[in-house]
Short mmCIF file of C-alpha atoms (C1' of nucleotides) in Angstrom, two decimals:
data_model
loop_
_atom_site.label_atom_id
_atom_site.label_comp_id
_atom_site.label_asym_id
_atom_site.label_seq_id
_atom_site.Cartn_x
_atom_site.Cartn_y
_atom_site.Cartn_z
CA MET F 1 13.15 -11.59 19.62
CA ALA F 2 15.36 -10.48 15.44
CA MET F 3 14.78 -14.61 14.74
CA MET F 4 11.76 -15.50 14.61
CA THR F 5 10.36 -18.46 12.99
CA ARG F 6 7.33 -17.76 10.30
CA GLY F 7 4.95 -19.45 12.28
CA GLU F 8 6.19 -16.85 15.94
CA GLU F 9 6.18 -14.38 13.76
CA THR F 10 2.46 -15.20 12.98
CA ARG F 11 1.74 -15.40 16.13
CA ALA F 12 2.40 -12.70 17.27
CA ARG F 13 1.09 -10.92 14.08
CA ILE F 14 -2.32 -12.15 15.55
CA LEU F 15 -1.91 -11.21 18.59
CA ASP F 16 -1.05 -6.72 17.46
CA THR F 17 -3.81 -7.33 15.62
CA ALA F 18 -6.51 -8.65 17.99
CA GLN F 19 -5.00 -6.19 21.09
CA ASP F 20 -5.56 -3.01 18.99
CA ALA F 21 -8.99 -3.69 18.13
CA VAL F 22 -9.49 -5.30 21.91
CA LEU F 23 -8.60 -2.18 23.56
CA ALA F 24 -10.20 -0.30 20.97
CA LYS F 25 -13.98 -2.38 21.11
CA GLY F 26 -13.41 -4.91 23.92
CA PHE F 27 -13.28 -8.25 23.15
CA GLU F 28 -16.61 -9.63 22.95
CA ALA F 29 -17.84 -7.06 19.85
CA THR F 30 -14.06 -8.27 18.16
CA SER F 31 -15.39 -11.05 15.48
CA ILE F 32 -12.20 -14.25 15.10
CA ASP F 33 -13.44 -13.11 10.86
CA GLU F 34 -12.05 -9.65 11.97
CA ILE F 35 -8.53 -10.44 13.13
CA VAL F 36 -8.39 -13.43 10.12
CA ALA F 37 -8.68 -10.61 7.96
CA SER F 38 -6.27 -7.96 9.26
CA ALA F 39 -3.80 -10.56 9.97
CA GLU F 40 -3.99 -11.60 6.43
CA ILE F 41 -4.74 -15.56 7.36
CA THR F 42 -7.02 -17.37 7.05
CA LYS F 43 -9.55 -18.88 10.19
CA SER F 44 -8.29 -22.13 9.35
CA GLY F 45 -4.86 -20.57 10.45
CA PHE F 46 -5.74 -18.38 13.64
CA PHE F 47 -7.60 -22.08 15.12
CA TYR F 48 -4.28 -23.40 14.00
CA HIS F 49 -2.40 -20.83 16.38
CA PHE F 50 -5.36 -20.91 19.01
CA LYS F 51 -7.41 -23.69 20.07
CA ASP F 52 -10.02 -21.15 20.09
CA LYS F 53 -11.07 -17.93 21.82
CA ASN F 54 -10.49 -18.10 25.27
CA ALA F 55 -6.68 -19.33 24.28
CA LEU F 56 -6.32 -15.57 23.02
CA ALA F 57 -7.55 -14.10 25.80
CA ARG F 58 -4.94 -15.39 27.45
CA ALA F 59 -2.07 -14.59 25.84
CA LEU F 60 -3.27 -11.56 24.96
CA ILE F 61 -3.02 -11.41 28.89
CA GLU F 62 -0.01 -13.26 29.80
CA ARG F 63 1.60 -10.09 27.23
CA HIS F 64 -0.38 -7.70 28.68
CA ILE F 65 1.15 -8.27 31.80
CA THR F 66 5.49 -8.33 30.57
CA VAL F 67 5.34 -5.52 29.15
CA GLU F 68 3.26 -3.60 31.46
CA GLU F 69 5.62 -4.94 34.21
CA GLU F 70 8.76 -3.70 31.56
CA ILE F 71 6.76 -0.15 31.79
CA PHE F 72 6.60 -0.48 35.93
CA ASP F 73 10.33 -1.29 36.00
CA GLY F 74 11.04 1.40 33.55
CA LEU F 75 9.25 4.13 35.80
CA LEU F 76 10.01 3.07 39.42
CA GLY F 77 13.39 2.55 38.48
CA ARG F 78 13.81 6.50 37.04
CA ALA F 79 11.68 7.38 40.34
CA ARG F 80 14.15 5.96 42.83
CA GLU F 81 17.11 7.56 40.71
CA LEU F 82 15.86 10.69 40.90
CA SER F 83 15.53 10.40 45.56
CA ASP F 84 16.98 8.78 48.09
CA ASP F 85 14.45 8.91 49.99
CA PRO F 86 10.96 6.59 49.77
CA LEU F 87 8.52 8.45 50.09
CA GLN F 88 9.49 10.96 47.38
CA ALA F 89 10.37 8.45 45.19
CA ALA F 90 6.97 7.13 45.23
CA LEU F 91 5.45 10.38 45.56
CA ILE F 92 7.37 11.04 41.91
CA GLY F 93 6.33 7.64 40.70
CA LEU F 94 3.19 8.27 40.73
CA LYS F 95 3.65 10.95 38.61
CA PHE F 96 5.18 9.58 36.67
CA LEU F 97 2.14 7.05 36.03
CA ALA F 98 -0.25 10.04 35.95
CA GLU F 99 2.22 11.52 32.97
CA LEU F 100 2.08 8.57 31.36
CA ILE F 101 -1.49 8.04 31.35
CA GLU F 102 -2.18 11.57 30.20
CA ASP F 103 0.21 11.15 27.91
CA MET F 104 -1.95 8.25 25.69
CA PRO F 105 -3.50 9.12 23.20
CA GLY F 106 -6.81 9.06 22.90
CA GLY F 107 -6.45 8.20 27.15
CA HIS F 108 -5.74 5.27 28.34
CA PRO F 109 -7.04 2.84 25.88
CA GLY F 110 -8.83 0.38 28.91
CA CYS F 111 -7.32 -2.72 30.41
CA ILE F 112 -7.34 -6.04 29.31
CA VAL F 113 -7.77 -7.61 32.54
CA ALA F 114 -10.78 -4.94 33.37
CA THR F 115 -11.72 -6.04 30.05
CA ALA F 116 -11.67 -9.81 31.26
CA ALA F 117 -12.98 -9.49 34.77
CA TYR F 118 -16.70 -8.00 33.16
CA GLN F 119 -17.44 -10.85 31.31
CA ASP F 120 -14.89 -13.86 33.64
CA ARG F 121 -17.93 -15.53 33.12
CA LEU F 122 -17.17 -16.02 29.35
CA PHE F 123 -13.88 -16.92 29.94
CA ASN F 124 -12.00 -20.17 31.28
CA ALA F 125 -10.29 -21.48 34.12
CA ASP F 126 -6.98 -20.36 32.54
CA VAL F 127 -8.37 -17.24 31.90
CA ARG F 128 -9.28 -15.98 35.11
CA ALA F 129 -6.19 -17.37 36.40
CA ALA F 130 -3.41 -15.12 34.62
CA ASN F 131 -5.87 -11.95 35.67
CA ARG F 132 -5.39 -13.13 39.18
CA ARG F 133 -1.85 -13.51 38.98
CA ALA F 134 -1.39 -9.99 36.62
CA VAL F 135 -3.61 -8.17 39.66
CA LEU F 136 -1.59 -10.09 42.09
CA GLY F 137 2.22 -9.13 40.28
CA TRP F 138 1.10 -5.61 41.15
CA ARG F 139 -0.13 -6.20 44.56
CA HIS F 140 3.82 -7.46 45.12
CA ARG F 141 5.19 -4.79 43.22
CA PHE F 142 2.74 -1.95 45.29
CA ARG F 143 3.27 -3.81 48.72
CA ALA F 144 7.26 -3.74 48.19
CA MET F 145 6.68 0.31 47.74
CA PHE F 146 5.11 1.06 50.79
CA ASP F 147 6.97 -1.35 52.69
CA GLU F 148 9.88 1.41 52.04
CA ILE F 149 8.20 3.91 53.27
CA ALA F 150 6.85 2.00 55.87
CA ALA F 151 10.25 1.27 57.65
CA VAL F 152 11.42 4.96 57.61
CA TYR F 153 8.08 6.78 57.86
CA PRO F 154 5.40 4.69 59.89
CA PRO F 155 1.31 5.24 58.38
CA ARG F 156 -0.62 7.77 60.36
CA ASP F 157 -3.29 5.95 60.42
CA GLY F 158 -3.83 2.19 61.08
CA ILE F 159 -3.72 0.94 57.24
CA ASP F 160 -3.25 -2.75 55.92
CA LEU F 161 -0.33 -1.60 53.47
CA ASP F 162 -1.78 -4.60 51.31
CA HIS F 163 -5.33 -3.29 50.39
CA LEU F 164 -2.48 -0.07 50.26
CA ALA F 165 -1.64 -1.59 47.29
CA ASP F 166 -4.36 -2.52 45.71
CA MET F 167 -6.13 0.85 45.94
CA VAL F 168 -2.56 1.34 42.48
CA SER F 169 -4.59 -1.02 40.73
CA GLY F 170 -7.59 -0.09 41.70
CA ILE F 171 -7.30 4.00 41.85
CA VAL F 172 -5.97 3.29 37.97
CA GLU F 173 -8.93 0.68 37.07
CA GLY F 174 -11.86 2.80 38.78
CA GLY F 175 -9.99 5.61 37.03
CA ILE F 176 -10.53 3.76 33.13
CA VAL F 177 -14.46 3.14 33.75
CA MET F 178 -14.52 6.97 34.83
CA ALA F 179 -13.15 8.02 32.27
CA ARG F 180 -14.73 6.06 29.72
CA ALA F 181 -18.11 6.82 31.16
CA MET F 182 -17.55 10.29 30.67
CA ASN F 183 -15.97 10.46 28.33
CA ASP F 184 -13.17 12.34 29.22
CA PRO F 185 -9.88 10.70 28.69
CA LEU F 186 -7.67 13.42 31.74
CA ILE F 187 -10.63 11.65 34.53
CA THR F 188 -7.96 8.87 35.29
CA SER F 189 -4.78 10.86 35.74
CA GLN F 190 -6.85 12.80 38.18
CA GLN F 191 -6.92 10.19 40.39
CA VAL F 192 -3.76 9.09 39.89
CA MET F 193 -2.81 12.51 41.30
CA LEU F 194 -5.43 12.33 44.18
CA LEU F 195 -3.80 8.30 45.27
CA ARG F 196 -0.43 10.60 45.83
CA SER F 197 -1.50 13.13 47.64
CA TYR F 198 -3.16 10.65 50.15
CA VAL F 199 0.30 8.81 50.22
CA LYS F 200 2.09 11.44 51.02
CA LEU F 201 -0.36 13.15 53.69
CA LEU F 202 -0.80 8.89 54.53
CA PHE F 203 3.76 8.50 55.25
CA SER F 204 4.15 12.74 55.66
CA PRO F 205 5.89 12.61 59.52
CA ARG F 206 5.00 16.82 59.91
CA PRO F 207 1.89 18.54 57.13
CA ASP F 208 3.21 21.48 55.50
CA MET L 1 -46.76 1.45 42.03
CA ALA L 2 -49.48 -0.86 43.33
CA MET L 3 -51.42 -0.35 39.86
CA MET L 4 -49.49 -1.03 37.35
CA THR L 5 -51.38 -1.95 34.02
CA ARG L 6 -50.90 -5.15 32.18
CA GLY L 7 -48.28 -3.97 30.03
CA GLU L 8 -45.76 -1.88 33.23
CA GLU L 9 -46.18 -5.52 35.02
CA THR L 10 -44.12 -7.36 31.97
CA ARG L 11 -42.35 -4.51 31.12
CA ALA L 12 -41.07 -4.56 34.91
CA ARG L 13 -41.05 -8.55 34.51
CA ILE L 14 -38.70 -8.38 31.87
CA LEU L 15 -36.28 -5.61 33.86
CA ASP L 16 -35.99 -8.44 37.04
CA THR L 17 -35.46 -11.25 35.40
CA ALA L 18 -32.75 -9.50 33.14
CA GLN L 19 -31.13 -7.91 35.56
CA ASP L 20 -30.82 -10.59 37.98
CA ALA L 21 -29.37 -11.82 34.75
CA VAL L 22 -26.81 -8.98 33.38
CA LEU L 23 -25.15 -8.96 37.07
CA ALA L 24 -24.47 -12.49 37.17
CA LYS L 25 -23.23 -12.56 34.02
CA GLY L 26 -22.41 -9.85 32.57
CA PHE L 27 -24.61 -7.98 29.38
CA GLU L 28 -23.14 -10.29 26.59
CA ALA L 29 -24.02 -13.10 28.04
CA THR L 30 -27.20 -13.00 28.50
CA SER L 31 -29.23 -13.22 25.49
CA ILE L 32 -32.94 -12.67 24.86
CA ASP L 33 -33.98 -15.87 24.54
CA GLU L 34 -33.10 -16.46 27.92
CA ILE L 35 -34.84 -13.83 29.59
CA VAL L 36 -37.84 -14.24 27.77
CA ALA L 37 -37.87 -17.42 29.03
CA SER L 38 -36.66 -16.22 32.34
CA ALA L 39 -40.45 -13.46 32.06
CA GLU L 40 -42.10 -16.81 31.04
CA ILE L 41 -43.13 -14.92 27.56
CA THR L 42 -42.31 -14.35 23.79
CA LYS L 43 -39.82 -13.32 21.74
CA SER L 44 -42.84 -10.91 19.71
CA GLY L 45 -43.55 -9.37 23.73
CA PHE L 46 -40.43 -9.29 24.61
CA PHE L 47 -39.43 -6.98 21.66
CA TYR L 48 -43.05 -5.23 21.89
CA HIS L 49 -41.68 -3.73 25.03
CA PHE L 50 -38.12 -3.18 24.01
CA LYS L 51 -37.06 -2.52 20.53
CA ASP L 52 -34.07 -3.67 20.37
CA LYS L 53 -30.51 -4.81 23.68
CA ASN L 54 -29.59 -2.09 23.50
CA ALA L 55 -33.58 -0.56 24.66
CA LEU L 56 -32.78 -3.13 27.49
CA ALA L 57 -29.81 -1.81 28.42
CA ARG L 58 -30.43 2.08 28.76
CA ALA L 59 -33.68 0.90 30.54
CA LEU L 60 -31.42 -1.19 33.44
CA ILE L 61 -29.48 1.62 33.60
CA GLU L 62 -31.73 4.11 34.23
CA ARG L 63 -34.07 2.38 37.25
CA HIS L 64 -29.80 1.45 38.49
CA ILE L 65 -29.17 4.99 38.38
CA THR L 66 -32.70 5.99 40.55
CA VAL L 67 -32.69 3.14 42.88
CA GLU L 68 -29.21 3.43 43.31
CA GLU L 69 -29.99 7.10 44.46
CA GLU L 70 -32.31 6.00 47.10
CA ILE L 71 -29.94 3.81 48.75
CA PHE L 72 -27.32 6.73 48.07
CA ASP L 73 -29.56 9.10 49.89
CA GLY L 74 -31.05 6.96 52.48
CA LEU L 75 -27.31 6.31 53.46
CA LEU L 76 -25.97 9.93 53.61
CA GLY L 77 -29.97 11.08 55.13
CA ARG L 78 -29.32 9.07 58.06
CA ALA L 79 -25.34 9.35 58.00
CA ARG L 80 -26.05 13.56 58.66
CA GLU L 81 -28.67 13.00 62.09
CA LEU L 82 -26.20 11.44 63.83
CA SER L 83 -22.85 13.98 63.39
CA ASP L 84 -24.04 17.93 62.63
CA ASP L 85 -20.40 18.10 61.89
CA PRO L 86 -19.96 17.71 57.90
CA LEU L 87 -16.57 16.32 57.75
CA GLN L 88 -18.70 13.15 60.38
CA ALA L 89 -21.61 13.56 58.49
CA ALA L 90 -19.65 12.44 55.62
CA LEU L 91 -16.49 9.30 57.07
CA ILE L 92 -19.91 7.71 59.52
CA GLY L 93 -21.55 7.67 55.71
CA LEU L 94 -18.54 5.77 53.82
CA LYS L 95 -18.65 3.90 57.20
CA PHE L 96 -22.08 2.83 55.79
CA LEU L 97 -21.23 2.68 52.45
CA ALA L 98 -18.20 0.25 52.99
CA GLU L 99 -20.93 -1.91 55.47
CA LEU L 100 -23.36 -1.84 52.22
CA ILE L 101 -20.52 -3.57 50.46
CA GLU L 102 -19.73 -6.21 52.41
CA ASP L 103 -23.31 -7.46 53.08
CA MET L 104 -24.32 -7.79 49.59
CA PRO L 105 -24.48 -10.89 49.37
CA GLY L 106 -21.37 -12.54 47.44
CA GLY L 107 -19.70 -8.75 47.71
CA HIS L 108 -21.36 -6.09 45.36
CA PRO L 109 -23.55 -7.91 42.42
CA GLY L 110 -21.14 -5.80 39.68
CA CYS L 111 -22.19 -2.24 38.65
CA ILE L 112 -23.96 -1.54 35.91
CA VAL L 113 -22.99 1.83 34.53
CA ALA L 114 -18.87 0.11 34.42
CA THR L 115 -20.14 -3.46 32.57
CA ALA L 116 -21.31 -0.84 29.81
CA ALA L 117 -18.45 1.24 30.11
CA TYR L 118 -16.32 -2.04 28.95
CA GLN L 119 -18.50 -2.05 26.37
CA ASP L 120 -19.80 1.61 25.63
CA ARG L 121 -18.92 0.30 21.48
CA LEU L 122 -21.27 -2.02 21.09
CA PHE L 123 -23.94 -0.03 22.79
CA ASN L 124 -25.48 3.81 20.98
CA ALA L 125 -26.02 6.80 21.94
CA ASP L 126 -29.13 6.69 23.86
CA VAL L 127 -27.21 4.37 26.16
CA ARG L 128 -23.40 5.84 26.20
CA ALA L 129 -25.91 9.76 26.93
CA ALA L 130 -27.25 7.60 30.13
CA ASN L 131 -24.25 6.19 31.47
CA ARG L 132 -23.01 9.61 31.68
CA ARG L 133 -26.21 11.40 33.31
CA ALA L 134 -25.03 8.77 36.02
CA VAL L 135 -21.50 9.54 36.61
CA LEU L 136 -23.09 12.63 36.63
CA GLY L 137 -25.54 12.72 39.35
CA TRP L 138 -22.28 10.69 41.77
CA ARG L 139 -19.81 13.84 41.00
CA HIS L 140 -22.93 16.25 42.07
CA ARG L 141 -24.09 14.40 45.10
CA PHE L 142 -20.29 13.64 46.13
CA ARG L 143 -19.74 17.49 45.25
CA ALA L 144 -22.12 19.12 47.48
CA MET L 145 -21.18 17.04 50.45
CA PHE L 146 -17.01 17.98 50.04
CA ASP L 147 -18.62 21.80 49.95
CA GLU L 148 -19.42 21.74 53.31
CA ILE L 149 -16.76 19.78 54.51
CA ALA L 150 -14.32 22.48 52.65
CA ALA L 151 -16.74 25.60 53.99
CA VAL L 152 -15.52 24.40 57.58
CA TYR L 153 -12.42 22.48 57.51
CA PRO L 154 -10.08 23.30 54.20
CA PRO L 155 -8.71 21.14 52.82
CA ARG L 156 -5.55 20.29 53.71
CA ASP L 157 -3.86 20.30 49.89
CA GLY L 158 -4.61 22.26 47.15
CA ILE L 159 -7.43 19.42 45.90
CA ASP L 160 -10.27 19.55 43.22
CA LEU L 161 -13.15 19.06 44.98
CA ASP L 162 -15.03 17.33 41.49
CA HIS L 163 -11.51 15.69 41.23
CA LEU L 164 -12.43 13.96 44.64
CA ALA L 165 -16.15 13.79 44.32
CA ASP L 166 -15.33 11.95 41.30
CA MET L 167 -12.72 9.05 43.57
CA VAL L 168 -15.63 7.94 45.51
CA SER L 169 -17.41 6.79 41.73
CA GLY L 170 -14.13 5.49 40.75
CA ILE L 171 -12.86 3.64 43.35
CA VAL L 172 -16.33 1.84 44.02
CA GLU L 173 -15.76 0.92 40.28
CA GLY L 174 -11.99 -0.03 40.22
CA GLY L 175 -12.88 -2.46 43.36
CA ILE L 176 -15.27 -4.17 41.98
CA VAL L 177 -12.92 -4.79 38.91
CA MET L 178 -10.24 -5.99 41.92
CA ALA L 179 -12.95 -7.92 43.71
CA ARG L 180 -13.80 -9.70 40.24
CA ALA L 181 -10.29 -10.17 39.16
CA MET L 182 -8.95 -11.29 42.26
CA ASN L 183 -11.71 -13.22 42.92
CA ASP L 184 -12.17 -11.51 46.43
CA PRO L 185 -15.84 -9.94 47.73
CA LEU L 186 -13.95 -7.77 50.29
CA ILE L 187 -11.59 -5.72 48.47
CA THR L 188 -14.28 -3.26 47.32
CA SER L 189 -15.15 -2.23 51.00
CA GLN L 190 -11.42 -2.03 51.51
CA GLN L 191 -10.85 -0.03 49.20
CA VAL L 192 -14.27 2.37 50.84
CA MET L 193 -12.44 2.22 53.73
CA LEU L 194 -8.93 3.55 52.70
CA LEU L 195 -10.78 6.33 50.82
CA ARG L 196 -12.69 7.18 54.10
CA SER L 197 -9.05 7.60 55.39
CA TYR L 198 -7.75 10.06 52.67
CA VAL L 199 -11.38 12.10 53.41
CA LYS L 200 -10.16 12.08 56.86
CA LEU L 201 -6.70 13.09 56.58
CA LEU L 202 -7.44 15.43 53.67
CA PHE L 203 -9.70 17.23 55.76
CA SER L 204 -9.24 16.97 59.71
CA PRO L 205 -7.67 19.58 60.73
CA ARG L 206 -5.23 18.24 63.30
CA PRO L 207 -3.22 14.98 62.27
CA ASP L 208 -4.54 12.52 65.35
"C1'" DG K 1 -72.00 -3.60 21.32
"C1'" DA K 2 -69.35 -2.65 17.66
"C1'" DA K 3 -64.49 -0.09 16.85
"C1'" DG K 4 -60.48 0.46 17.73
"C1'" DG K 5 -56.57 -0.12 20.12
"C1'" DT K 6 -53.15 -2.62 23.72
"C1'" DA K 7 -50.81 -6.46 24.96
"C1'" DC K 8 -48.69 -10.38 23.57
"C1'" DA K 9 -48.67 -15.17 21.17
"C1'" DG K 10 -46.91 -17.60 17.28
"C1'" DT K 11 -43.78 -18.77 13.31
"C1'" DA K 12 -40.69 -18.51 9.82
"C1'" DC K 13 -36.71 -16.69 8.79
"C1'" DC K 14 -32.19 -13.73 8.12
"C1'" DG K 15 -27.73 -12.87 9.09
"C1'" DC K 16 -22.88 -13.13 11.74
"C1'" DC K 17 -20.44 -15.39 15.19
"C1'" DG K 18 -17.55 -19.23 17.39
"C1'" DG K 19 -16.21 -23.19 16.36
"C1'" DT K 20 -15.81 -28.15 13.72
"C1'" DA K 21 -14.48 -31.05 10.47
"C1'" DC K 22 -11.41 -32.32 7.05
"C1'" DG K 23 -8.81 -32.43 2.69
"C1'" DG K 24 -4.78 -30.57 0.16
"C1'" DT K 25 -0.50 -28.15 -0.56
"C1'" DA K 26 3.98 -25.36 0.36
"C1'" DG K 27 8.10 -24.87 2.38
"C1'" DT K 28 11.37 -26.40 5.39
"C1'" DT K 29 14.01 -30.78 8.05
"C1'" DC K 30 16.59 -35.44 8.19
"C1'" DG E 1 12.31 -38.64 -0.39
"C1'" DA E 2 9.64 -38.97 3.95
"C1'" DA E 3 7.88 -35.96 7.67
"C1'" DC E 4 7.26 -32.37 9.99
"C1'" DT E 5 4.85 -27.43 10.46
"C1'" DA E 6 2.33 -23.77 9.11
"C1'" DC E 7 -0.60 -22.47 6.75
"C1'" DC E 8 -5.26 -22.58 2.90
"C1'" DG E 9 -9.57 -23.67 1.40
"C1'" DT E 10 -14.30 -25.04 1.64
"C1'" DA E 11 -18.40 -26.95 3.70
"C1'" DC E 12 -21.05 -27.24 7.99
"C1'" DC E 13 -23.12 -26.52 12.61
"C1'" DG E 14 -25.84 -24.82 16.46
"C1'" DG E 15 -26.63 -19.60 18.75
"C1'" DC E 16 -27.94 -15.21 18.91
"C1'" DG E 17 -30.47 -10.70 17.88
"C1'" DG E 18 -33.06 -9.25 14.96
"C1'" DT E 19 -37.32 -8.99 12.02
"C1'" DA E 20 -42.23 -10.10 9.41
"C1'" DC E 21 -46.37 -10.85 9.27
"C1'" DT E 22 -50.60 -13.07 11.42
"C1'" DG E 23 -53.19 -13.96 14.22
"C1'" DT E 24 -55.94 -13.01 19.03
"C1'" DA E 25 -57.53 -12.07 23.96
"C1'" DC E 26 -59.28 -8.40 26.70
"C1'" DC E 27 -59.92 -3.79 27.41
"C1'" DT E 28 -61.64 0.72 26.27
"C1'" DT E 29 -65.00 4.33 23.75
"C1'" DC E 30 -68.10 6.09 21.49
#
DNA sequence: GAAGGTACAGTACCGCCGGTACGGTAGTTC
DNA sequence: GAACTACCGTACCGGCGGTACTGTACCTTC
């Protein structure tokens, strides 16, 4: 990280400025000329690092995946330190997630994956594949979490745990859409807390 | 409906062809030239009916709202005929909703509202206002449904019923994002069924 | 039956955007 | 000093959203 070549630094600067613009305005609305101006390079320089806008999208998604994984690792790791019980750890983790989203200034900045999902006809197979890998990563992560819980507390309803794992991502994505549509940044964290309530009811051995 | 002037017919034809294209490829990827060719008019004709692409987006969203309201009215109306109990009626209605989504060829075609939400910097205040009205309509509809249930069965957890009402829309929107990202059209209906499971657990007086 | 509005067709044009092509060059490496 | 990396500069292309203006078939109203 500390030792970057000049090329790597320029590439990182392009990604940084591009990410800010994309999260603020969407991928389509962010022009290459604009990125070029913000990153203080020329158009030639941009196309030297990325062969087209698809390549930029793919790089943004893949960087997003790694950053997000680190955040989730930290979140769930801290939650597990706070309780030996897998259900309690999950409930703490979901609360942390809701707080994380709520504390983001101006609400969750929006998810690049979803942005790509809604414009996937514009993107090529590479971008779509990167997108699928991101969602699959979430599924496996939360599937493992729910497996641990289900080993101790059998779920109250005949639930497919893969579907339940997808629900975490789905609630966040849907919450972002709702928050944007309603211009109310709190909606996303509220939805995560409802998911937490569901997980609690689903796995709790006895109500209250 | 049967008696339309020539202008109304042309306008409806533009909206029909535009909606097909937008749901298939997204709003940005659908060019006016393309709509004009499909609707067999000229560019002048298009701009006679819509002053710009924003006006088209707004008209699409507003038409989408009315069509969707009719569908939901039919769905929930039929569900209520099948059971006097508000909780059972809601569970039947959610099952109907999941089936409706599952039966859509190629999965849910995607929600225009979400498309607009993810590109809202491109749209003007009119479009965003129409978008908010759509989501508010859903909230009020499902809020009324949950109010009826809560009057009979107090919810097991301290839940804000507005948030729960938003969860219906949020689950559907998030499910669409996930279905698109994973290229698995069944995800959306699976997520709706999980929401049904939550509603069941949340309001059921005794487990099982 | 002339006047005026409605509902377009036709043509020409503009600026922005993604992308291509290609030549030049400062700095680094061997 | 040759070769490679990492760009800069300029010119250009086609597609897109949108504007501007003229023309005109059809219908209604007086």
